């Protein structure tokens, strides 16, 4: 090409673009940007909706499991006073006071000294002490018809309840009305918050008194291990929470503000309550806002009116903002690519380059999302402390094994075990040592299991082992091996050795009619038998004597 021709081409290349071309380019670019904005906004809303639905479902499942666990514990506690109230010793003691007894007018010290010297009351004190230790409750006491405590499991302590009057407590009033009572309150003598349960004692239609028990709220913490969960009483006051800073705060609109000041002081020993700052309708899907948090929250609630409590989960969704940022970045990329497409007449090469850049960016984004999804899936299945299956994943494995057993007609077994006297490990060595004890137990169990066996943490210090294609005898033998290994291998924390023992309940699935919950209950019953027999034992659910699981092995 001659120099003149080259100059002509350069001149043509440099000639100004017509106003019509610029207008057309602008219309196409703006249209593309608007279309990209609507598309990505729709995709963003779709992904946010899917995320909210997924997280809401997971929160509700967690709430259901947590609430059922709590219900099981509280039902056991509420039934204990009723069982004790039928005892002949209790009835005889209360009959000695009679149905018309008046509250004691003497000093509390004088009354306590007199009652602790009565042989029948002292025998009942000792009996209550044994039951309290066996049933793992804080205190059990017996009240006469006037509300005076005449016998208590803590009779030998400085905080003994004997000679204290509880006629004004709602759980006593319920017993007077012939009903089982329950109440949250701070202990009148101990000032420790707890749950109270009661049952009436009657004879020939006359009210003689009541049996009451109390469990301190800190004792329920192992059954309440969800980091976003809390419990409120019937007046909307937070009485137990994974985040202890929430305790003694009130829900918005809580009825505690309607109680008289005297009643608030009697129940909570405080007059004012800070309100949890929870907004409503602050996000998609009915999400809420909490205090100054930048994240929306899922709020789920399970009421247990028979116990006067409600279990809540308030879980943040932290992925929405990152989704918005990613979607906006993708929108910018697509809009820019569209503009480059409209400029195709000005350079196909530039257009192809932009498309390639966009594709690579999307592939990198997808790869990052895939990796994130894999990490989230792992976190959703595993217990963060012990790195074994969490309760939800273990339940899914159990359901799958039942389906497999039904299809192929093969039996399998389930072990339920927990560390004996785990609270004493925490109290003596600290919670960090308790965490190490849990990890130590998981390591020992895994050494005794096969590749196809599944280990899961069911909550607190309770673990479960799924043994496919394993009969009752083999499962009991496996539990015994684990028990011996735990007994002979103490945990090591810092410079201290922590001796441990563990009890197991064994249940073998043999019938297609048996559900996962029924199998878990049989294994739990066997575990309870091992605990009742003295701990550090293995009990088999299928070997029964008089309806109770037989202890299959004994410590030492």
GROMACS .gro file of N, CA, C and O in nm, residues 225 378 381-391 419 422 434-446 455-464:
model
  152
  225UNK      N    1  -2.680  -2.640   7.366
  225UNK     CA    2  -2.550  -2.608   7.310
  225UNK      C    3  -2.557  -2.541   7.174
  225UNK      O    4  -2.464  -2.551   7.095
  378UNK      N    5  -1.955  -2.915   5.482
  378UNK     CA    6  -1.878  -2.981   5.588
  378UNK      C    7  -1.914  -2.927   5.726
  378UNK      O    8  -1.935  -3.003   5.821
  381UNK      N    9  -2.240  -3.054   5.865
  381UNK     CA   10  -2.249  -3.195   5.905
  381UNK      C   11  -2.166  -3.228   6.028
  381UNK      O   12  -2.189  -3.330   6.091
  382UNK      N   13  -2.068  -3.146   6.061
  382UNK     CA   14  -1.971  -3.184   6.163
  382UNK      C   15  -1.987  -3.100   6.290
  382UNK      O   16  -2.025  -2.983   6.284
  383UNK      N   17  -1.957  -3.161   6.403
  383UNK     CA   18  -1.953  -3.090   6.530
  383UNK      C   19  -1.822  -3.013   6.539
  383UNK      O   20  -1.714  -3.073   6.524
  384UNK      N   21  -1.825  -2.882   6.560
  384UNK     CA   22  -1.701  -2.803   6.552
  384UNK      C   23  -1.600  -2.835   6.661
  384UNK      O   24  -1.480  -2.816   6.641
  385UNK      N   25  -1.644  -2.884   6.777
  385UNK     CA   26  -1.551  -2.911   6.886
  385UNK      C   27  -1.477  -3.043   6.866
  385UNK      O   28  -1.355  -3.050   6.879
  386UNK      N   29  -1.550  -3.149   6.831
  386UNK     CA   30  -1.490  -3.283   6.826
  386UNK      C   31  -1.463  -3.333   6.686
  386UNK      O   32  -1.400  -3.436   6.667
  387UNK      N   33  -1.515  -3.262   6.582
  387UNK     CA   34  -1.496  -3.299   6.442
  387UNK      C   35  -1.556  -3.436   6.411
  387UNK      O   36  -1.508  -3.507   6.322
  388UNK      N   37  -1.659  -3.474   6.485
  388UNK     CA   38  -1.737  -3.590   6.445
  388UNK      C   39  -1.874  -3.540   6.399
  388UNK      O   40  -1.902  -3.421   6.403
  389UNK      N   41  -1.959  -3.629   6.351
  389UNK     CA   42  -2.089  -3.588   6.299
  389UNK      C   43  -2.169  -3.517   6.407
  389UNK      O   44  -2.166  -3.556   6.524
  390UNK      N   45  -2.242  -3.409   6.365
  390UNK     CA   46  -2.332  -3.347   6.460
  390UNK      C   47  -2.464  -3.424   6.464
  390UNK      O   48  -2.484  -3.521   6.391
  391UNK      N   49  -2.552  -3.381   6.551
  391UNK     CA   50  -2.675  -3.458   6.574
  391UNK      C   51  -2.759  -3.468   6.446
  391UNK      O   52  -2.811  -3.574   6.415
  419UNK      N   53  -2.009  -3.937   7.906
  419UNK     CA   54  -1.903  -3.939   8.007
  419UNK      C   55  -1.967  -3.932   8.146
  419UNK      O   56  -2.053  -3.848   8.172
  422UNK      N   57  -1.941  -3.585   8.410
  422UNK     CA   58  -1.871  -3.486   8.328
  422UNK      C   59  -1.868  -3.349   8.395
  422UNK      O   60  -1.772  -3.273   8.381
  434UNK      N   61  -1.267  -2.981   8.007
  434UNK     CA   62  -1.383  -3.059   7.967
  434UNK      C   63  -1.390  -3.076   7.816
  434UNK      O   64  -1.422  -3.184   7.765
  435UNK      N   65  -1.358  -2.968   7.743
  435UNK     CA   66  -1.355  -2.980   7.596
  435UNK      C   67  -1.251  -3.081   7.550
  435UNK      O   68  -1.273  -3.161   7.459
  436UNK      N   69  -1.133  -3.080   7.615
  436UNK     CA   70  -1.029  -3.176   7.579
  436UNK      C   71  -1.072  -3.318   7.613
  436UNK      O   72  -1.040  -3.414   7.541
  437UNK      N   73  -1.148  -3.332   7.721
  437UNK     CA   74  -1.198  -3.466   7.756
  437UNK      C   75  -1.293  -3.518   7.649
  437UNK      O   76  -1.291  -3.636   7.614
  438UNK      N   77  -1.377  -3.429   7.593
  438UNK     CA   78  -1.467  -3.471   7.485
  438UNK      C   79  -1.387  -3.513   7.362
  438UNK      O   80  -1.417  -3.615   7.298
  439UNK      N   81  -1.285  -3.433   7.326
  439UNK     CA   82  -1.203  -3.470   7.209
  439UNK      C   83  -1.128  -3.600   7.234
  439UNK      O   84  -1.112  -3.684   7.144
  440UNK      N   85  -1.080  -3.618   7.357
  440UNK     CA   86  -1.008  -3.740   7.392
  440UNK      C   87  -1.100  -3.862   7.378
  440UNK      O   88  -1.059  -3.966   7.325
  441UNK      N   89  -1.224  -3.849   7.422
  441UNK     CA   90  -1.319  -3.960   7.409
  441UNK      C   91  -1.342  -3.994   7.262
  441UNK      O   92  -1.347  -4.112   7.225
  442UNK      N   93  -1.358  -3.891   7.178
  442UNK     CA   94  -1.381  -3.917   7.035
  442UNK      C   95  -1.262  -3.991   6.974
  442UNK      O   96  -1.278  -4.084   6.894
  443UNK      N   97  -1.139  -3.952   7.013
  443UNK     CA   98  -1.021  -4.021   6.958
  443UNK      C   99  -1.021  -4.169   6.999
  443UNK      O  100  -0.990  -4.257   6.917
  444UNK      N  101  -1.053  -4.196   7.124
  444UNK     CA  102  -1.053  -4.336   7.170
  444UNK      C  103  -1.161  -4.416   7.097
  444UNK      O  104  -1.137  -4.528   7.052
  445UNK      N  105  -1.281  -4.358   7.083
  445UNK     CA  106  -1.389  -4.431   7.015
  445UNK      C  107  -1.350  -4.462   6.872
  445UNK      O  108  -1.370  -4.574   6.823
  446UNK      N  109  -1.292  -4.366   6.803
  446UNK     CA  110  -1.256  -4.389   6.663
  446UNK      C  111  -1.152  -4.499   6.647
  446UNK      O  112  -1.150  -4.571   6.547
  455UNK      N  113  -1.980  -4.210   6.394
  455UNK     CA  114  -1.976  -4.154   6.529
  455UNK      C  115  -2.035  -4.014   6.526
  455UNK      O  116  -1.999  -3.933   6.440
  456UNK      N  117  -2.125  -3.984   6.619
  456UNK     CA  118  -2.188  -3.852   6.623
  456UNK      C  119  -2.202  -3.801   6.765
  456UNK      O  120  -2.215  -3.878   6.860
  457UNK      N  121  -2.194  -3.669   6.777
  457UNK     CA  122  -2.218  -3.604   6.907
  457UNK      C  123  -2.363  -3.560   6.912
  457UNK      O  124  -2.407  -3.479   6.831
  458UNK      N  125  -2.438  -3.612   7.011
  458UNK     CA  126  -2.580  -3.585   7.020
  458UNK      C  127  -2.609  -3.461   7.103
  458UNK      O  128  -2.720  -3.410   7.102
  459UNK      N  129  -2.510  -3.413   7.177
  459UNK     CA  130  -2.531  -3.295   7.260
  459UNK      C  131  -2.458  -3.309   7.392
  459UNK      O  132  -2.459  -3.416   7.453
  460UNK      N  133  -2.393  -3.201   7.438
  460UNK     CA  134  -2.321  -3.208   7.565
  460UNK      C  135  -2.215  -3.315   7.561
  460UNK      O  136  -2.130  -3.319   7.472
  461UNK      N  137  -2.217  -3.405   7.661
  461UNK     CA  138  -2.118  -3.513   7.666
  461UNK      C  139  -2.175  -3.644   7.613
  461UNK      O  140  -2.119  -3.751   7.636
  462UNK      N  141  -2.289  -3.638   7.541
  462UNK     CA  142  -2.354  -3.760   7.491
  462UNK      C  143  -2.314  -3.785   7.346
  462UNK      O  144  -2.321  -3.695   7.261
  463UNK      N  145  -2.271  -3.910   7.314
  463UNK     CA  146  -2.230  -3.950   7.180
  463UNK      C  147  -2.307  -4.075   7.139
  463UNK      O  148  -2.359  -4.150   7.223
  464UNK      N  149  -2.316  -4.094   7.009
  464UNK     CA  150  -2.384  -4.211   6.954
  464UNK      C  151  -2.295  -4.275   6.847
  464UNK      O  152  -2.221  -4.206   6.777
   0.00000   0.00000   0.00000
